[in-house]
Tab-separated table of C-alpha atoms and ligand atoms in Angstrom:
chain	number	residue	atom	x	y	z
T	1105	UNK	CA	-8.362	-28.735	-46.321
T	1106	UNK	CA	-10.018	-30.263	-49.331
T	1107	UNK	CA	-13.709	-30.827	-48.944
T	1108	UNK	CA	-14.744	-31.038	-52.583
T	1109	UNK	CA	-14.743	-34.078	-54.789
T	1110	UNK	CA	-11.974	-34.421	-57.345
T	1111	UNK	CA	-14.472	-33.726	-60.105
T	1112	UNK	CA	-15.232	-30.197	-58.807
T	1113	UNK	CA	-14.151	-27.394	-61.124
T	1114	UNK	CA	-10.770	-26.113	-60.012
T	1115	UNK	CA	-10.883	-22.720	-58.345
T	1116	UNK	CA	-7.520	-21.898	-59.871
T	1117	UNK	CA	-6.368	-23.246	-63.179
T	1118	UNK	CA	-3.065	-22.113	-64.636
T	1119	UNK	CA	-2.197	-23.443	-68.064
T	1120	UNK	CA	1.288	-23.189	-69.550
T	1121	UNK	CA	1.986	-19.826	-67.901
T	1122	UNK	CA	5.118	-18.029	-69.030
T	1123	UNK	CA	6.614	-14.803	-67.753
T	1124	UNK	CA	9.817	-12.996	-68.675
T	1125	UNK	CA	11.496	-9.913	-67.266
T	1126	UNK	CA	13.574	-8.102	-69.907
T	1127	UNK	CA	13.927	-11.258	-71.971
T	1128	UNK	CA	14.806	-13.412	-68.962
T	1129	UNK	CA	12.148	-16.134	-68.764
T	1130	UNK	CA	11.427	-16.842	-65.091
T	1131	UNK	CA	8.244	-18.898	-65.572
T	1132	UNK	CA	8.679	-21.481	-68.302
T	1133	UNK	CA	5.246	-23.018	-68.691
T	1134	UNK	CA	3.599	-23.513	-65.309
T	1135	UNK	CA	0.527	-25.732	-65.051
T	1136	UNK	CA	-1.331	-25.807	-61.777
T	1137	UNK	CA	-4.855	-26.464	-60.641
T	1138	UNK	CA	-6.177	-25.855	-57.150
T	1139	UNK	CA	-9.544	-27.226	-56.103
T	1140	UNK	CA	-11.995	-25.295	-53.927
T	1141	UNK	CA	-10.994	-25.613	-50.281
T	1142	UNK	CA	-7.566	-26.945	-51.131
T	1143	UNK	CA	-4.362	-25.641	-49.534
T	1144	UNK	CA	-1.304	-25.746	-51.780
T	1145	UNK	CA	2.205	-24.792	-50.722
T	1146	UNK	CA	4.727	-23.660	-53.309
T	1147	UNK	CA	8.214	-24.726	-52.304
T	1148	UNK	CA	11.543	-24.285	-53.988
T	1149	UNK	CA	14.846	-22.472	-53.876
T	1150	UNK	CA	15.074	-18.701	-53.982
T	1151	UNK	CA	14.720	-17.361	-57.518
T	1152	UNK	CA	12.706	-20.324	-58.801
T	1153	UNK	CA	9.709	-18.132	-59.685
T	1154	UNK	CA	7.316	-18.823	-56.806
T	1155	UNK	CA	6.574	-15.178	-55.956
T	1156	UNK	CA	6.309	-14.219	-59.617
T	1157	UNK	CA	3.772	-16.984	-60.191
T	1158	UNK	CA	1.710	-15.876	-57.203
T	1159	UNK	CA	1.799	-12.280	-58.460
T	1160	UNK	CA	0.671	-13.460	-61.906
T	1161	UNK	CA	-2.394	-15.164	-60.401
T	1162	UNK	CA	-3.281	-11.883	-58.718
T	1163	UNK	CA	-2.561	-9.794	-61.821
T	1164	UNK	CA	0.249	-7.897	-60.147
T	1165	UNK	CA	2.311	-9.160	-63.080
T	1166	UNK	CA	1.137	-9.569	-66.667
T	1167	UNK	CA	1.823	-13.001	-68.084
T	1168	UNK	CA	3.488	-13.408	-71.479
T	1169	UNK	CA	1.831	-16.676	-72.401
T	1170	UNK	CA	-0.692	-19.237	-71.191
T	1171	UNK	CA	-3.871	-18.631	-69.284
T	1172	UNK	CA	-4.953	-18.317	-65.685
T	1173	UNK	CA	-8.541	-18.941	-64.658
T	1174	UNK	CA	-9.899	-18.158	-61.209
T	1175	UNK	CA	-13.334	-19.592	-60.523
T	1176	UNK	CA	-13.750	-20.165	-64.246
T	1177	UNK	CA	-12.925	-16.559	-65.162
T	1178	UNK	CA	-9.981	-15.808	-67.433
T	1179	UNK	CA	-7.713	-13.407	-65.563
T	1180	UNK	CA	-6.552	-10.230	-67.269
T	1181	UNK	CA	-7.970	-11.007	-70.695
T	1182	UNK	CA	-11.124	-11.514	-72.701
T	1183	UNK	CA	-11.068	-14.465	-75.080
T	1184	UNK	CA	-12.867	-13.661	-78.343
T	1185	UNK	CA	-12.746	-16.621	-80.675
T	1186	UNK	CA	-9.295	-17.628	-79.455
T	1187	UNK	CA	-7.934	-14.065	-79.653
T	1188	UNK	CA	-6.995	-12.552	-76.295
T	1189	UNK	CA	-7.738	-8.919	-75.527
T	1190	UNK	CA	-6.363	-7.238	-72.432
T	1191	UNK	CA	-9.063	-6.169	-69.994
T	1192	UNK	CA	-9.412	-2.550	-68.901
T	1193	UNK	CA	-7.736	-1.561	-65.615
T	1194	UNK	CA	-11.146	-1.293	-63.960
T	1195	UNK	CA	-12.065	-4.836	-65.004
T	1196	UNK	CA	-8.728	-6.152	-63.749
T	1197	UNK	CA	-9.240	-4.332	-60.449
T	1198	UNK	CA	-12.623	-6.067	-60.108
T	1199	UNK	CA	-10.998	-9.463	-60.677
T	1200	UNK	CA	-8.298	-8.665	-58.146
T	1201	UNK	CA	-10.872	-7.846	-55.477
T	1202	UNK	CA	-11.889	-11.523	-55.436
T	1203	UNK	CA	-8.399	-12.533	-54.336
T	1204	UNK	CA	-6.784	-11.753	-50.990
T	1205	UNK	CA	-3.036	-11.448	-50.799
T	1206	UNK	CA	-0.732	-11.355	-47.805
T	1207	UNK	CA	2.841	-10.238	-48.335
T	1208	UNK	CA	6.079	-10.726	-46.484
T	1209	UNK	CA	5.832	-7.095	-45.333
T	1210	UNK	CA	2.446	-6.295	-43.884
T	1211	UNK	CA	2.118	-2.742	-45.287
T	1212	UNK	CA	-0.606	-1.621	-42.911
T	1213	UNK	CA	-1.587	2.038	-42.980
T	1214	UNK	CA	0.552	3.400	-40.108
T	1215	UNK	CA	-1.850	6.191	-39.106
T	1216	UNK	CA	-4.894	3.940	-38.907
T	1217	UNK	CA	-5.798	1.553	-36.120
T	1218	UNK	CA	-6.038	-2.206	-36.638
T	1219	UNK	CA	-9.817	-1.841	-36.956
T	1220	UNK	CA	-9.555	1.036	-39.447
T	1221	UNK	CA	-7.066	-0.952	-41.522
T	1222	UNK	CA	-9.493	-3.869	-41.752
T	1223	UNK	CA	-12.437	-1.559	-42.554
T	1224	UNK	CA	-10.606	0.431	-45.233
T	1225	UNK	CA	-11.282	-1.627	-48.366
T	1226	UNK	CA	-14.909	-2.634	-47.680
T	1227	UNK	CA	-15.772	1.016	-46.960
T	1228	UNK	CA	-13.757	2.725	-49.718
T	1229	UNK	CA	-13.622	0.078	-52.420
T	1230	UNK	CA	-16.857	-1.838	-51.921
T	1231	UNK	CA	-18.715	1.207	-50.560
T	1232	UNK	CA	-20.414	-0.839	-47.876
T	1233	UNK	CA	-22.068	0.814	-44.883
T	1234	UNK	CA	-19.579	1.661	-42.122
T	1235	UNK	CA	-21.717	0.148	-39.341
T	1236	UNK	CA	-21.927	-3.257	-41.055
T	1237	UNK	CA	-18.268	-3.145	-42.034
T	1238	UNK	CA	-17.288	-2.278	-38.480
T	1239	UNK	CA	-19.128	-5.266	-37.018
T	1240	UNK	CA	-17.619	-7.575	-39.654
T	1241	UNK	CA	-14.139	-6.137	-39.086
T	1242	UNK	CA	-14.383	-6.655	-35.330
T	1243	UNK	CA	-15.461	-10.256	-35.930
T	1244	UNK	CA	-12.460	-10.749	-38.211
T	1245	UNK	CA	-10.071	-9.285	-35.649
T	1246	UNK	CA	-11.586	-11.663	-33.133
T	1247	UNK	CA	-11.047	-14.527	-35.557
T	1248	UNK	CA	-7.313	-13.745	-35.819
T	1249	UNK	CA	-7.103	-13.414	-32.036
T	1250	UNK	CA	-6.845	-9.617	-31.911
T	1251	UNK	CA	-10.227	-8.447	-30.616
T	1252	UNK	CA	-8.459	-6.631	-27.793
T	1253	UNK	CA	-6.098	-4.806	-30.183
T	1254	UNK	CA	-8.731	-3.217	-32.439
T	1255	UNK	CA	-7.827	0.329	-31.447
T	1256	UNK	CA	-4.064	-0.114	-31.521
T	1257	UNK	CA	-1.928	1.432	-34.236
T	1258	UNK	CA	0.502	-0.784	-36.194
T	1259	UNK	CA	3.485	0.656	-34.304
T	1260	UNK	CA	1.888	-0.586	-31.067
T	1261	UNK	CA	1.618	-4.147	-32.381
T	1262	UNK	CA	4.242	-6.866	-32.764
T	1263	UNK	CA	5.169	-8.081	-36.244
T	1264	UNK	CA	3.079	-11.200	-35.729
T	1265	UNK	CA	0.074	-9.147	-34.669
T	1266	UNK	CA	0.520	-6.813	-37.644
T	1267	UNK	CA	0.611	-9.777	-39.991
T	1268	UNK	CA	-2.585	-11.133	-38.437
T	1269	UNK	CA	-4.221	-7.730	-39.002
T	1270	UNK	CA	-3.042	-7.960	-42.622
T	1271	UNK	CA	-4.736	-11.374	-42.894
T	1272	UNK	CA	-7.953	-9.956	-41.409
T	1273	UNK	CA	-7.726	-7.026	-43.823
T	1274	UNK	CA	-7.488	-9.393	-46.797
T	1275	UNK	CA	-10.400	-11.481	-45.485
T	1276	UNK	CA	-12.563	-8.362	-45.138
T	1277	UNK	CA	-13.061	-8.361	-48.900
T	1278	UNK	CA	-14.499	-11.900	-48.659
T	1279	UNK	CA	-12.044	-13.332	-51.176
T	1280	UNK	CA	-12.567	-16.618	-52.994
T	1281	UNK	CA	-8.876	-17.320	-52.756
T	1282	UNK	CA	-6.041	-16.302	-50.448
T	1283	UNK	CA	-2.459	-15.995	-51.636
T	1284	UNK	CA	0.364	-15.855	-49.101
T	1285	UNK	CA	3.831	-14.769	-50.168
T	1286	UNK	CA	6.303	-15.845	-47.496
T	1287	UNK	CA	4.060	-14.410	-44.773
T	1288	UNK	CA	6.373	-15.323	-41.913
T	1289	UNK	CA	9.827	-14.738	-43.339
T	1290	UNK	CA	10.098	-11.137	-42.082
T	1291	UNK	CA	9.107	-12.109	-38.536
T	1292	UNK	CA	11.223	-12.795	-35.492
T	1293	UNK	CA	11.242	-16.566	-34.941
T	1294	UNK	CA	9.118	-16.403	-31.787
T	1295	UNK	CA	6.308	-14.666	-33.729
T	1296	UNK	CA	6.103	-17.123	-36.606
T	1297	UNK	CA	3.922	-19.655	-34.767
T	1298	UNK	CA	0.983	-17.322	-34.124
T	1299	UNK	CA	0.744	-16.373	-37.808
T	1300	UNK	CA	0.987	-20.001	-38.927
T	1301	UNK	CA	-1.751	-20.894	-36.429
T	1302	UNK	CA	-4.029	-18.209	-37.891
T	1303	UNK	CA	-3.334	-19.580	-41.378
T	1304	UNK	CA	-3.999	-23.109	-40.182
T	1305	UNK	CA	-7.376	-22.077	-38.755
T	1306	UNK	CA	-8.213	-20.382	-42.017
T	1307	UNK	CA	-7.340	-23.572	-43.889
T	1308	UNK	CA	-9.450	-25.659	-41.522
T	1309	UNK	CA	-12.342	-23.251	-42.165
T	1310	UNK	CA	-12.262	-24.268	-45.829
T	1311	UNK	CA	-10.454	-21.311	-47.427
T	1312	UNK	CA	-8.669	-22.051	-50.695
T	1313	UNK	CA	-5.044	-21.027	-50.203
T	1314	UNK	CA	-1.811	-20.919	-52.155
T	1315	UNK	CA	1.146	-20.345	-49.869
T	1316	UNK	CA	4.750	-19.627	-50.770
T	1317	UNK	CA	6.732	-20.631	-47.723
T	1318	UNK	CA	9.888	-22.185	-46.393
T	1319	UNK	CA	8.003	-23.507	-43.355
T	1320	UNK	CA	8.205	-27.188	-44.163
T	1321	UNK	CA	6.314	-28.313	-41.052
T	1322	UNK	CA	3.400	-26.069	-42.047
T	1323	UNK	CA	3.486	-27.451	-45.590
T	1324	UNK	CA	3.550	-31.027	-44.317
T	1325	UNK	CA	0.855	-30.619	-41.664
T	1326	UNK	CA	-1.545	-28.095	-43.197
T	1327	UNK	CA	-1.211	-28.232	-46.979
T	1328	UNK	CA	-3.096	-30.834	-48.980
T	1329	UNK	CA	-0.495	-30.647	-51.692
T	1330	UNK	CA	2.962	-29.237	-52.217
T	1331	UNK	CA	4.279	-28.037	-55.536
T	1332	UNK	CA	8.026	-27.936	-55.855
T	1333	UNK	CA	9.381	-25.350	-58.304
T	1334	UNK	CA	12.885	-24.847	-59.587
T	1335	UNK	CA	14.166	-22.748	-62.469
T	1336	UNK	CA	10.702	-21.575	-63.502
T	1337	UNK	CA	9.138	-25.024	-63.850
T	1338	UNK	CA	7.163	-27.366	-61.605
T	1339	UNK	CA	9.601	-30.165	-60.849
T	1340	UNK	CA	7.382	-32.312	-58.673
T	1341	UNK	CA	4.041	-32.135	-56.903
T	1342	UNK	CA	1.790	-34.322	-54.832
T	1343	UNK	CA	0.262	-34.898	-51.395
T	1344	UNK	CA	2.341	-32.893	-48.937
T	1345	UNK	CA	3.328	-35.673	-46.538
T	1346	UNK	CA	4.317	-37.970	-49.363
T	1347	UNK	CA	6.479	-35.435	-51.233
T	1348	UNK	CA	8.198	-34.185	-48.082
T	1349	UNK	CA	8.865	-37.674	-46.722
T	1350	UNK	CA	9.727	-39.303	-50.056
T	1351	UNK	CA	10.670	-36.769	-52.747
T	1352	UNK	CA	11.356	-38.443	-56.082
T	1353	UNK	CA	13.236	-35.781	-57.967
T	1354	UNK	CA	16.899	-35.102	-57.201
T	1355	UNK	CA	16.320	-31.320	-57.083
T	1356	UNK	CA	13.518	-31.730	-54.528
T	1357	UNK	CA	15.678	-34.072	-52.465
T	1358	UNK	CA	18.635	-31.688	-52.332
T	1359	UNK	CA	16.374	-28.694	-51.524
T	1360	UNK	CA	14.704	-30.549	-48.649
T	1361	UNK	CA	18.076	-31.789	-47.363
T	1362	UNK	CA	19.283	-28.191	-47.207
T	1363	UNK	CA	16.175	-26.829	-45.505
T	1364	UNK	CA	15.317	-29.580	-42.993
E	999	ADP	P1	11.179	-16.947	-55.744
E	999	ADP	O1	9.897	-16.402	-55.226
E	999	ADP	O2	11.117	-18.405	-56.056
E	999	ADP	O3	12.365	-16.603	-54.886
E	999	ADP	P2	10.941	-14.885	-57.740
E	999	ADP	O4	9.641	-15.113	-58.418
E	999	ADP	O5	11.003	-13.831	-56.704
E	999	ADP	O6	11.461	-16.261	-57.160
E	999	ADP	O7	12.033	-14.546	-58.816
E	999	ADP	C1	12.268	-15.339	-59.972
E	999	ADP	C2	13.269	-14.635	-60.861
E	999	ADP	O8	12.639	-13.491	-61.434
E	999	ADP	C3	14.499	-14.122	-60.119
E	999	ADP	O9	15.623	-14.326	-60.940
E	999	ADP	C4	14.215	-12.655	-59.950
E	999	ADP	O10	15.402	-11.915	-59.911
E	999	ADP	C5	13.406	-12.332	-61.197
E	999	ADP	N1	12.483	-11.204	-61.002
E	999	ADP	C6	11.419	-11.182	-60.162
E	999	ADP	N2	10.767	-10.014	-60.242
E	999	ADP	C7	11.452	-9.257	-61.144
E	999	ADP	C8	11.264	-7.937	-61.683
E	999	ADP	N3	10.257	-7.152	-61.290
E	999	ADP	N4	12.163	-7.506	-62.606
E	999	ADP	C9	13.172	-8.297	-63.020
E	999	ADP	N5	13.387	-9.548	-62.566
E	999	ADP	C10	12.547	-10.035	-61.649
């Protein structure tokens, strides 16, 4: 939920981002800005480049052209007089720590409890004291509604619960930005709601979020803005209710007709 004035510096600013895989250009000049506290949903047909774009923001993919800034910092590169130099792996890892990402598959450590999964990065990456991390991790599990599951292993949790642990794990690094890549599409239908509710609460708490999803009701009710992508370009974007109720572009209209 947007709380900042329009004049605030965007937390995410992507300028003319291009990305190709083996000569096949899948992002053809994406421009996007996301203000602090804003929730943006990326919609569009399969193969339109949504996941790739999200992965580019988080440096899981290297862009071929354009620039991505997160909180004013150029991602992946140093700009020296207009010349770009790739950052060292360590510097990129430091940038990535500021961004939380939740994937379709939760990828929890199977031999660690929910609590240990949430504590892992603050203890081993940030080298924070275990006692502090433990208290913070328990508070995060409570926040995602899983205080009573702290000592359960992933195999003892439902898919929805595992995904909520994955959200708590990402939050444990106190990210500036959360990226969600189809976080509910691997779940049984009856488990989708609890994960969307957790995401909604996170949004209401002021977290800046970019969410790739096919959950149109979530996009309409929770996102401030939707961005519709097709064929590696942004076709249309605007306030979520407006775009979903009255899409202007033919490609957006036919996508929404198919999905609703
Ligand atoms: P979406 O998230 O909208 O479904 P993706 O970003 O996953 O779209 O994919 C966009 C295009 O990029 C697809 O044609 C996909 O096959 C291709 N692609 C994605 N990742 C890779 C990769 N690692 N290697 C080659 N092609 C890829």
